[in-house]
Amino acid sequence: MIRRLAIFGSCMVLSACSSQQSALHPTGVDAERINVLFWIMSLGGLGIFALVLVLAGLALFGSAPLRQKLAGEGVIKWLGIALPVAVLSVLLVYGFLILRAGEQRAPDQSTMRIAVSGEQWWWRVTYHLPDGQIIESANEIHLPVGQAVALELTTADVIHSFWAPNLAGKLDMIPGRANVLTVTATEPGITRGQCAEYCGGAHAFMSFHVVAQTPEAFVEWIEAEAGPGLDPIDERASNGQALFMANGCGGCHRVGGTKADGRIGPDLTHVGARHSLAAATLPNRAEDFAAFITNNQHIKPENRMPEYAIFSEAELADLALYLEGLR
Ligand code: CUA
């Protein structure tokens, strides 16, 4: 009994956590529609299944006249033909209406664009603001609540699939074309998404966060994000910055305001301010930076970054401190 209670308890805890990445806890206009459709389909299916069970029970154990009636042609005509035609027709019309509602929200000139590119195995996120400003970030998508935003989904290598279940349905990222997903967040909060198409070894570690903010908080965030990264706060962080520059990290990573301008890996200008490291694989603490630098092929197998075992313990700690301080 205690064991059962423990299992039940842990399930409750897990289900509470899972609302952060769940189509059943919609925080976007499209996900709300999908959620309603899901419940209509599920409850409708359950109702029809119950009806079939009742009829089967009556056919097996009912009185003789009732069983004879159930064996008649009327049952086949009404329950076998008319009912499925009616139910499927209603669902078809409802599906068309949902599709049309989605099309009416197609992006126009004034819609803010965010280009999201799938890379093995992270997300390059580029904000194209209405004033022409372009800001690059990674693995985190900030959205102003209540405003339609066009996500332009492309890929740098293989097919990925963009899926933020609390926000909207999934859409593939296909080489050579841009698929546009227009989303509107309905409430502030942090949710999680992930790649929904097998794309290679670390596919399961290709996740991201969606940060929906009030329009005011979003503008504040954009202003901070557009600026350079914070300067090192102390001598150790300065030493970390020097190590970053001297060991070629800037060949792959950009840090705004410094000479590191690599474009191969994620932009690190404000990496310390993000909610995760390595595409929502690790938390974002100094020790996680250190772990990823030396042990990333274990944490995220086959990723494109080599492991750097060249630093002493003190050097690694300084480097991690510098990166964590990039806010
Ligand atoms: Cu990208 Cu799976």
mmCIF file of C-alpha atoms and ligand atoms in Angstrom:
data_model
loop_
_atom_site.group_PDB
_atom_site.id
_atom_site.type_symbol
_atom_site.label_atom_id
_atom_site.label_comp_id
_atom_site.label_asym_id
_atom_site.label_seq_id
_atom_site.Cartn_x
_atom_site.Cartn_y
_atom_site.Cartn_z
ATOM 1 C CA MET A 1 0.000 0.000 0.000
ATOM 2 C CA ILE A 2 2.776 2.413 0.987
ATOM 3 C CA ARG A 3 4.613 1.532 -2.227
ATOM 4 C CA ARG A 4 1.506 2.229 -4.296
ATOM 5 C CA LEU A 5 1.034 5.549 -2.541
ATOM 6 C CA ALA A 6 4.680 6.416 -3.205
ATOM 7 C CA ILE A 7 4.287 5.610 -6.915
ATOM 8 C CA PHE A 8 1.065 7.622 -7.068
ATOM 9 C CA GLY A 9 2.780 10.508 -5.264
ATOM 10 C CA SER A 10 5.763 10.517 -7.623
ATOM 11 C CA CYS A 11 3.404 10.434 -10.611
ATOM 12 C CA MET A 12 1.615 13.492 -9.236
ATOM 13 C CA VAL A 13 4.955 15.284 -8.781
ATOM 14 C CA LEU A 14 6.063 14.337 -12.314
ATOM 15 C CA SER A 15 2.801 15.460 -13.867
ATOM 16 C CA ALA A 16 3.097 18.793 -12.059
ATOM 17 C CA CYS A 17 6.567 19.326 -13.567
ATOM 18 C CA SER A 18 5.524 18.185 -17.008
ATOM 19 C CA SER A 19 3.131 21.118 -17.490
ATOM 20 C CA GLN A 20 6.254 23.053 -18.553
ATOM 21 C CA GLN A 21 6.265 21.001 -21.750
ATOM 22 C CA SER A 22 2.721 19.879 -22.370
ATOM 23 C CA ALA A 23 0.141 20.348 -25.089
ATOM 24 C CA LEU A 24 -2.487 19.969 -22.343
ATOM 25 C CA HIS A 25 -1.374 23.182 -20.609
ATOM 26 C CA PRO A 26 -1.721 25.655 -23.486
ATOM 27 C CA THR A 27 -0.143 29.105 -23.167
ATOM 28 C CA GLY A 28 -0.556 29.999 -26.837
ATOM 29 C CA VAL A 29 -3.507 30.675 -29.153
ATOM 30 C CA ASP A 30 -2.834 27.669 -31.407
ATOM 31 C CA ALA A 31 -2.162 25.286 -28.534
ATOM 32 C CA GLU A 32 -5.502 26.329 -26.992
ATOM 33 C CA ARG A 33 -7.274 25.312 -30.202
ATOM 34 C CA ILE A 34 -5.369 22.030 -30.338
ATOM 35 C CA ASN A 35 -6.257 21.408 -26.695
ATOM 36 C CA VAL A 36 -9.986 21.890 -27.349
ATOM 37 C CA LEU A 37 -9.779 19.609 -30.396
ATOM 38 C CA PHE A 38 -7.944 16.994 -28.298
ATOM 39 C CA TRP A 39 -10.639 16.960 -25.605
ATOM 40 C CA ILE A 40 -13.475 16.845 -28.143
ATOM 41 C CA MET A 41 -11.808 13.892 -29.905
ATOM 42 C CA SER A 42 -10.916 12.094 -26.657
ATOM 43 C CA LEU A 43 -14.263 12.518 -24.889
ATOM 44 C CA GLY A 44 -16.168 11.859 -28.135
ATOM 45 C CA GLY A 45 -14.128 8.691 -28.736
ATOM 46 C CA LEU A 46 -14.695 7.607 -25.133
ATOM 47 C CA GLY A 47 -18.465 8.174 -25.488
ATOM 48 C CA ILE A 48 -18.638 6.109 -28.684
ATOM 49 C CA PHE A 49 -16.535 3.354 -27.109
ATOM 50 C CA ALA A 50 -18.910 3.264 -24.112
ATOM 51 C CA LEU A 51 -21.890 3.035 -26.496
ATOM 52 C CA VAL A 52 -20.268 0.079 -28.315
ATOM 53 C CA LEU A 53 -19.618 -1.671 -24.972
ATOM 54 C CA VAL A 54 -23.237 -1.178 -23.855
ATOM 55 C CA LEU A 55 -24.564 -2.507 -27.178
ATOM 56 C CA ALA A 56 -22.190 -5.484 -27.058
ATOM 57 C CA GLY A 57 -23.346 -6.215 -23.494
ATOM 58 C CA LEU A 58 -26.999 -6.047 -24.522
ATOM 59 C CA ALA A 59 -26.327 -8.257 -27.557
ATOM 60 C CA LEU A 60 -24.736 -10.870 -25.282
ATOM 61 C CA PHE A 61 -26.896 -10.733 -22.168
ATOM 62 C CA GLY A 62 -30.081 -8.832 -23.133
ATOM 63 C CA SER A 63 -33.577 -10.302 -23.404
ATOM 64 C CA ALA A 64 -34.431 -12.290 -26.538
ATOM 65 C CA PRO A 65 -36.604 -9.572 -28.183
ATOM 66 C CA LEU A 66 -33.903 -6.939 -27.534
ATOM 67 C CA ARG A 67 -31.219 -9.172 -29.046
ATOM 68 C CA GLN A 68 -33.402 -9.749 -32.075
ATOM 69 C CA LYS A 69 -33.865 -6.004 -32.470
ATOM 70 C CA LEU A 70 -30.094 -5.436 -32.243
ATOM 71 C CA ALA A 71 -29.558 -7.986 -35.013
ATOM 72 C CA GLY A 72 -31.873 -6.044 -37.337
ATOM 73 C CA GLU A 73 -30.895 -3.907 -40.355
ATOM 74 C CA GLY A 74 -31.959 -0.664 -38.623
ATOM 75 C CA VAL A 75 -29.022 -0.827 -36.228
ATOM 76 C CA ILE A 76 -26.572 -1.161 -39.121
ATOM 77 C CA LYS A 77 -28.217 1.691 -41.055
ATOM 78 C CA TRP A 78 -28.388 4.128 -38.130
ATOM 79 C CA LEU A 79 -25.456 3.233 -35.896
ATOM 80 C CA GLY A 80 -23.211 1.654 -38.523
ATOM 81 C CA ILE A 81 -23.624 4.175 -41.363
ATOM 82 C CA ALA A 82 -25.566 7.307 -40.383
ATOM 83 C CA LEU A 83 -23.779 7.932 -37.039
ATOM 84 C CA PRO A 84 -20.163 7.641 -38.350
ATOM 85 C CA VAL A 85 -21.038 9.834 -41.386
ATOM 86 C CA ALA A 86 -22.572 12.490 -39.121
ATOM 87 C CA VAL A 87 -19.718 12.422 -36.566
ATOM 88 C CA LEU A 88 -16.944 12.503 -39.185
ATOM 89 C CA SER A 89 -18.705 15.287 -41.167
ATOM 90 C CA VAL A 90 -18.986 17.472 -38.060
ATOM 91 C CA LEU A 91 -15.299 16.847 -37.236
ATOM 92 C CA LEU A 92 -14.279 17.654 -40.839
ATOM 93 C CA VAL A 93 -16.131 20.989 -40.799
ATOM 94 C CA TYR A 94 -14.680 21.787 -37.359
ATOM 95 C CA GLY A 95 -11.176 20.951 -38.671
ATOM 96 C CA PHE A 96 -11.666 23.309 -41.658
ATOM 97 C CA LEU A 97 -12.804 26.089 -39.324
ATOM 98 C CA ILE A 98 -9.672 25.654 -37.167
ATOM 99 C CA LEU A 99 -7.499 25.716 -40.305
ATOM 100 C CA ARG A 100 -9.149 28.942 -41.495
ATOM 101 C CA ALA A 101 -8.672 30.593 -38.118
ATOM 102 C CA GLY A 102 -4.961 29.731 -38.396
ATOM 103 C CA GLU A 103 -4.704 31.169 -41.915
ATOM 104 C CA GLN A 104 -6.338 34.431 -40.869
ATOM 105 C CA ARG A 105 -3.371 34.958 -38.564
ATOM 106 C CA ALA A 106 -0.859 34.782 -41.430
ATOM 107 C CA PRO A 107 2.001 37.264 -40.868
ATOM 108 C CA ASP A 108 2.019 40.717 -42.515
ATOM 109 C CA GLN A 109 4.610 43.538 -42.724
ATOM 110 C CA SER A 110 4.106 44.636 -39.124
ATOM 111 C CA THR A 111 4.535 41.164 -37.603
ATOM 112 C CA MET A 112 7.782 40.719 -35.712
ATOM 113 C CA ARG A 113 9.923 37.975 -37.257
ATOM 114 C CA ILE A 114 12.120 35.564 -35.365
ATOM 115 C CA ALA A 115 14.253 33.289 -37.529
ATOM 116 C CA VAL A 116 14.899 29.945 -35.856
ATOM 117 C CA SER A 117 17.454 27.689 -37.487
ATOM 118 C CA GLY A 118 17.877 24.069 -36.431
ATOM 119 C CA GLU A 119 21.529 23.063 -36.100
ATOM 120 C CA GLN A 120 23.038 19.786 -34.888
ATOM 121 C CA TRP A 121 21.988 19.998 -31.998
ATOM 122 C CA TRP A 122 20.904 23.454 -30.941
ATOM 123 C CA TRP A 123 18.775 26.361 -32.122
ATOM 124 C CA ARG A 124 20.083 29.590 -33.652
ATOM 125 C CA VAL A 125 17.537 32.305 -32.842
ATOM 126 C CA THR A 126 17.675 35.612 -34.737
ATOM 127 C CA TYR A 127 15.282 38.462 -33.893
ATOM 128 C CA HIS A 128 14.364 40.762 -36.783
ATOM 129 C CA LEU A 129 12.791 43.763 -35.086
ATOM 130 C CA PRO A 130 10.371 46.094 -36.888
ATOM 131 C CA ASP A 131 13.010 48.910 -36.782
ATOM 132 C CA GLY A 132 15.453 46.777 -38.782
ATOM 133 C CA GLN A 133 17.573 45.780 -35.811
ATOM 134 C CA ILE A 134 18.886 42.190 -35.826
ATOM 135 C CA ILE A 135 19.827 40.363 -32.632
ATOM 136 C CA GLU A 136 21.243 36.857 -32.490
ATOM 137 C CA SER A 137 20.821 34.472 -29.586
ATOM 138 C CA ALA A 138 20.437 30.731 -29.070
ATOM 139 C CA ASN A 139 18.270 28.033 -27.506
ATOM 140 C CA GLU A 140 15.747 30.436 -26.028
ATOM 141 C CA ILE A 141 12.833 32.197 -27.687
ATOM 142 C CA HIS A 142 11.486 35.332 -26.047
ATOM 143 C CA LEU A 143 7.970 36.414 -27.019
ATOM 144 C CA PRO A 144 5.817 39.393 -26.060
ATOM 145 C CA VAL A 145 2.465 38.170 -24.707
ATOM 146 C CA GLY A 146 -0.559 38.972 -26.852
ATOM 147 C CA GLN A 147 1.407 39.811 -30.029
ATOM 148 C CA ALA A 148 1.525 37.606 -33.108
ATOM 149 C CA VAL A 149 5.114 36.651 -33.937
ATOM 150 C CA ALA A 150 6.193 34.899 -37.136
ATOM 151 C CA LEU A 151 8.726 32.144 -36.498
ATOM 152 C CA GLU A 152 10.680 31.489 -39.709
ATOM 153 C CA LEU A 153 11.862 27.929 -39.399
ATOM 154 C CA THR A 154 14.896 26.824 -41.393
ATOM 155 C CA THR A 155 17.714 24.344 -40.955
ATOM 156 C CA ALA A 156 21.469 24.528 -41.376
ATOM 157 C CA ASP A 157 21.913 20.803 -41.954
ATOM 158 C CA VAL A 158 19.342 17.996 -41.699
ATOM 159 C CA ILE A 159 15.573 17.915 -41.104
ATOM 160 C CA HIS A 160 14.601 19.033 -37.601
ATOM 161 C CA SER A 161 11.122 19.675 -36.232
ATOM 162 C CA PHE A 162 10.256 22.685 -34.096
ATOM 163 C CA TRP A 163 7.853 21.807 -31.307
ATOM 164 C CA ALA A 164 6.860 24.065 -28.420
ATOM 165 C CA PRO A 165 3.771 22.104 -27.302
ATOM 166 C CA ASN A 166 2.433 24.744 -24.884
ATOM 167 C CA LEU A 167 2.525 27.278 -27.702
ATOM 168 C CA ALA A 168 1.493 25.556 -30.949
ATOM 169 C CA GLY A 169 1.708 22.403 -33.014
ATOM 170 C CA LYS A 170 4.960 21.135 -34.479
ATOM 171 C CA LEU A 171 6.408 22.189 -37.833
ATOM 172 C CA ASP A 172 9.322 20.630 -39.718
ATOM 173 C CA MET A 173 12.501 22.523 -40.570
ATOM 174 C CA ILE A 174 13.452 21.370 -44.047
ATOM 175 C CA PRO A 175 16.702 22.069 -45.941
ATOM 176 C CA GLY A 176 16.215 24.654 -48.694
ATOM 177 C CA ARG A 177 12.960 26.173 -47.491
ATOM 178 C CA ALA A 178 11.521 28.370 -44.740
ATOM 179 C CA ASN A 179 8.335 27.272 -43.001
ATOM 180 C CA VAL A 180 6.525 30.015 -41.125
ATOM 181 C CA LEU A 181 4.726 29.341 -37.864
ATOM 182 C CA THR A 182 2.784 32.327 -36.511
ATOM 183 C CA VAL A 183 2.404 32.089 -32.745
ATOM 184 C CA THR A 184 0.776 34.227 -30.070
ATOM 185 C CA ALA A 185 1.620 33.638 -26.412
ATOM 186 C CA THR A 186 -1.360 34.146 -24.123
ATOM 187 C CA GLU A 187 0.302 34.374 -20.705
ATOM 188 C CA PRO A 188 3.757 35.158 -19.296
ATOM 189 C CA GLY A 189 5.880 32.211 -18.210
ATOM 190 C CA ILE A 190 8.681 29.861 -19.180
ATOM 191 C CA THR A 191 7.854 26.706 -21.094
ATOM 192 C CA ARG A 192 9.993 24.146 -22.867
ATOM 193 C CA GLY A 193 10.125 22.774 -26.377
ATOM 194 C CA GLN A 194 12.212 20.259 -28.248
ATOM 195 C CA CYS A 195 13.150 18.868 -31.616
ATOM 196 C CA ALA A 196 10.470 16.403 -32.672
ATOM 197 C CA GLU A 197 12.219 14.717 -35.610
ATOM 198 C CA TYR A 198 15.171 12.359 -35.251
ATOM 199 C CA CYS A 199 18.158 14.337 -36.516
ATOM 200 C CA GLY A 200 21.198 12.438 -35.311
ATOM 201 C CA GLY A 201 23.011 11.287 -32.169
ATOM 202 C CA ALA A 202 22.098 14.090 -29.773
ATOM 203 C CA HIS A 203 18.538 14.605 -31.073
ATOM 204 C CA ALA A 204 17.043 13.922 -27.643
ATOM 205 C CA PHE A 205 19.205 16.724 -26.196
ATOM 206 C CA MET A 206 17.984 19.348 -28.659
ATOM 207 C CA SER A 207 15.586 21.359 -26.527
ATOM 208 C CA PHE A 208 14.908 25.022 -25.866
ATOM 209 C CA HIS A 209 12.957 27.370 -23.637
ATOM 210 C CA VAL A 210 10.160 29.717 -24.618
ATOM 211 C CA VAL A 211 10.075 32.809 -22.419
ATOM 212 C CA ALA A 212 6.764 34.650 -22.791
ATOM 213 C CA GLN A 213 6.952 38.133 -21.281
ATOM 214 C CA THR A 214 4.727 41.161 -20.900
ATOM 215 C CA PRO A 215 5.392 43.570 -23.823
ATOM 216 C CA GLU A 216 7.208 45.945 -21.424
ATOM 217 C CA ALA A 217 9.476 43.194 -20.074
ATOM 218 C CA PHE A 218 10.103 42.013 -23.636
ATOM 219 C CA VAL A 219 11.263 45.499 -24.739
ATOM 220 C CA GLU A 220 13.541 45.656 -21.704
ATOM 221 C CA TRP A 221 14.980 42.244 -22.532
ATOM 222 C CA ILE A 222 15.540 43.188 -26.195
ATOM 223 C CA GLU A 223 17.403 46.344 -25.142
ATOM 224 C CA ALA A 224 19.673 44.343 -22.844
ATOM 225 C CA GLU A 225 20.159 41.608 -25.441
ATOM 226 C CA ALA A 226 21.134 44.131 -28.133
ATOM 227 C CA GLY A 227 23.992 45.478 -25.987
ATOM 228 C CA PRO A 228 27.414 43.884 -25.493
ATOM 229 C CA GLY A 229 28.010 41.254 -22.811
ATOM 230 C CA LEU A 230 28.927 42.453 -19.308
ATOM 231 C CA ASP A 231 32.604 43.106 -18.731
ATOM 232 C CA PRO A 232 34.364 40.628 -16.412
ATOM 233 C CA ILE A 233 33.390 41.454 -12.837
ATOM 234 C CA ASP A 234 36.725 40.640 -11.192
ATOM 235 C CA GLU A 235 40.282 39.506 -11.763
ATOM 236 C CA ARG A 236 39.382 35.830 -12.064
ATOM 237 C CA ALA A 237 36.706 36.512 -14.672
ATOM 238 C CA SER A 238 39.197 38.750 -16.533
ATOM 239 C CA ASN A 239 41.634 35.858 -16.537
ATOM 240 C CA GLY A 240 38.800 33.650 -17.850
ATOM 241 C CA GLN A 241 38.171 36.125 -20.662
ATOM 242 C CA ALA A 242 41.873 36.136 -21.560
ATOM 243 C CA LEU A 243 41.848 32.311 -21.659
ATOM 244 C CA PHE A 244 38.715 32.363 -23.852
ATOM 245 C CA MET A 245 40.420 34.670 -26.353
ATOM 246 C CA ALA A 246 43.827 32.954 -26.245
ATOM 247 C CA ASN A 247 42.541 29.422 -26.779
ATOM 248 C CA GLY A 248 40.525 30.044 -29.912
ATOM 249 C CA CYS A 249 36.999 29.858 -28.401
ATOM 250 C CA GLY A 250 36.173 32.981 -30.425
ATOM 251 C CA GLY A 251 36.714 31.006 -33.633
ATOM 252 C CA CYS A 252 33.336 29.340 -33.121
ATOM 253 C CA HIS A 253 31.546 31.619 -30.643
ATOM 254 C CA ARG A 254 30.673 35.293 -30.762
ATOM 255 C CA VAL A 255 30.759 37.526 -27.674
ATOM 256 C CA GLY A 256 29.445 40.991 -28.548
ATOM 257 C CA GLY A 257 31.838 43.810 -27.604
ATOM 258 C CA THR A 258 34.941 41.575 -27.881
ATOM 259 C CA LYS A 259 36.999 40.284 -30.787
ATOM 260 C CA ALA A 260 35.352 36.852 -30.503
ATOM 261 C CA ASP A 261 33.157 36.762 -33.582
ATOM 262 C CA GLY A 262 32.773 33.064 -34.509
ATOM 263 C CA ARG A 263 29.522 32.024 -36.156
ATOM 264 C CA ILE A 264 29.757 28.232 -36.001
ATOM 265 C CA GLY A 265 28.487 27.688 -32.456
ATOM 266 C CA PRO A 266 25.926 29.534 -30.338
ATOM 267 C CA ASP A 267 26.326 33.274 -29.701
ATOM 268 C CA LEU A 268 27.577 33.614 -26.100
ATOM 269 C CA THR A 269 27.135 37.373 -25.637
ATOM 270 C CA HIS A 270 24.481 36.886 -22.939
ATOM 271 C CA VAL A 271 24.815 33.153 -22.338
ATOM 272 C CA GLY A 272 24.911 33.592 -18.551
ATOM 273 C CA ALA A 273 21.448 35.168 -18.610
ATOM 274 C CA ARG A 274 19.811 32.204 -20.360
ATOM 275 C CA HIS A 275 17.816 29.584 -18.502
ATOM 276 C CA SER A 276 19.897 26.641 -19.641
ATOM 277 C CA LEU A 277 23.139 25.519 -21.179
ATOM 278 C CA ALA A 278 23.666 23.244 -24.207
ATOM 279 C CA ALA A 279 20.096 23.590 -25.555
ATOM 280 C CA ALA A 280 18.215 22.974 -22.292
ATOM 281 C CA THR A 281 20.450 20.034 -21.373
ATOM 282 C CA LEU A 282 22.162 21.533 -18.295
ATOM 283 C CA PRO A 283 21.335 24.265 -15.776
ATOM 284 C CA ASN A 284 23.294 27.474 -16.203
ATOM 285 C CA ARG A 285 25.811 27.556 -13.343
ATOM 286 C CA ALA A 286 29.569 28.079 -13.471
ATOM 287 C CA GLU A 287 30.184 24.393 -12.700
ATOM 288 C CA ASP A 288 27.984 23.403 -15.658
ATOM 289 C CA PHE A 289 30.070 25.574 -18.004
ATOM 290 C CA ALA A 290 33.187 23.862 -16.672
ATOM 291 C CA ALA A 291 31.610 20.418 -17.104
ATOM 292 C CA PHE A 292 30.569 21.175 -20.678
ATOM 293 C CA ILE A 293 33.991 22.513 -21.688
ATOM 294 C CA THR A 294 35.813 19.371 -20.503
ATOM 295 C CA ASN A 295 33.160 16.665 -20.804
ATOM 296 C CA ASN A 296 30.726 17.743 -23.512
ATOM 297 C CA GLN A 297 30.992 14.597 -25.633
ATOM 298 C CA HIS A 298 29.716 12.610 -22.661
ATOM 299 C CA ILE A 299 26.978 15.134 -21.808
ATOM 300 C CA LYS A 300 25.903 15.589 -25.420
ATOM 301 C CA PRO A 301 27.386 12.826 -27.590
ATOM 302 C CA GLU A 302 28.618 13.688 -31.090
ATOM 303 C CA ASN A 303 28.117 17.448 -30.701
ATOM 304 C CA ARG A 304 30.440 19.565 -32.864
ATOM 305 C CA MET A 305 32.469 21.052 -29.997
ATOM 306 C CA PRO A 306 35.689 19.248 -29.089
ATOM 307 C CA GLU A 307 36.411 18.586 -25.411
ATOM 308 C CA TYR A 308 38.996 20.960 -23.989
ATOM 309 C CA ALA A 309 41.136 19.145 -21.442
ATOM 310 C CA ILE A 310 43.959 21.683 -21.778
ATOM 311 C CA PHE A 311 43.071 23.882 -18.822
ATOM 312 C CA SER A 312 44.284 23.526 -15.243
ATOM 313 C CA GLU A 313 41.566 23.311 -12.604
ATOM 314 C CA ALA A 314 42.039 26.968 -11.643
ATOM 315 C CA GLU A 315 41.985 28.099 -15.292
ATOM 316 C CA LEU A 316 38.814 26.131 -15.965
ATOM 317 C CA ALA A 317 37.124 27.688 -12.939
ATOM 318 C CA ASP A 318 38.076 31.203 -14.130
ATOM 319 C CA LEU A 319 36.853 30.485 -17.653
ATOM 320 C CA ALA A 320 33.535 29.158 -16.301
ATOM 321 C CA LEU A 321 33.205 32.224 -14.078
ATOM 322 C CA TYR A 322 33.682 34.505 -17.096
ATOM 323 C CA LEU A 323 31.068 32.667 -19.174
ATOM 324 C CA GLU A 324 28.548 32.514 -16.353
ATOM 325 C CA GLY A 325 29.004 36.274 -15.886
ATOM 326 C CA LEU A 326 28.125 37.047 -19.538
ATOM 327 C CA ARG A 327 24.689 38.519 -18.922
HETATM 328 CU CU1 CUA B 1 16.946 18.222 -34.314
HETATM 329 CU CU2 CUA B 1 15.974 16.130 -33.734
#
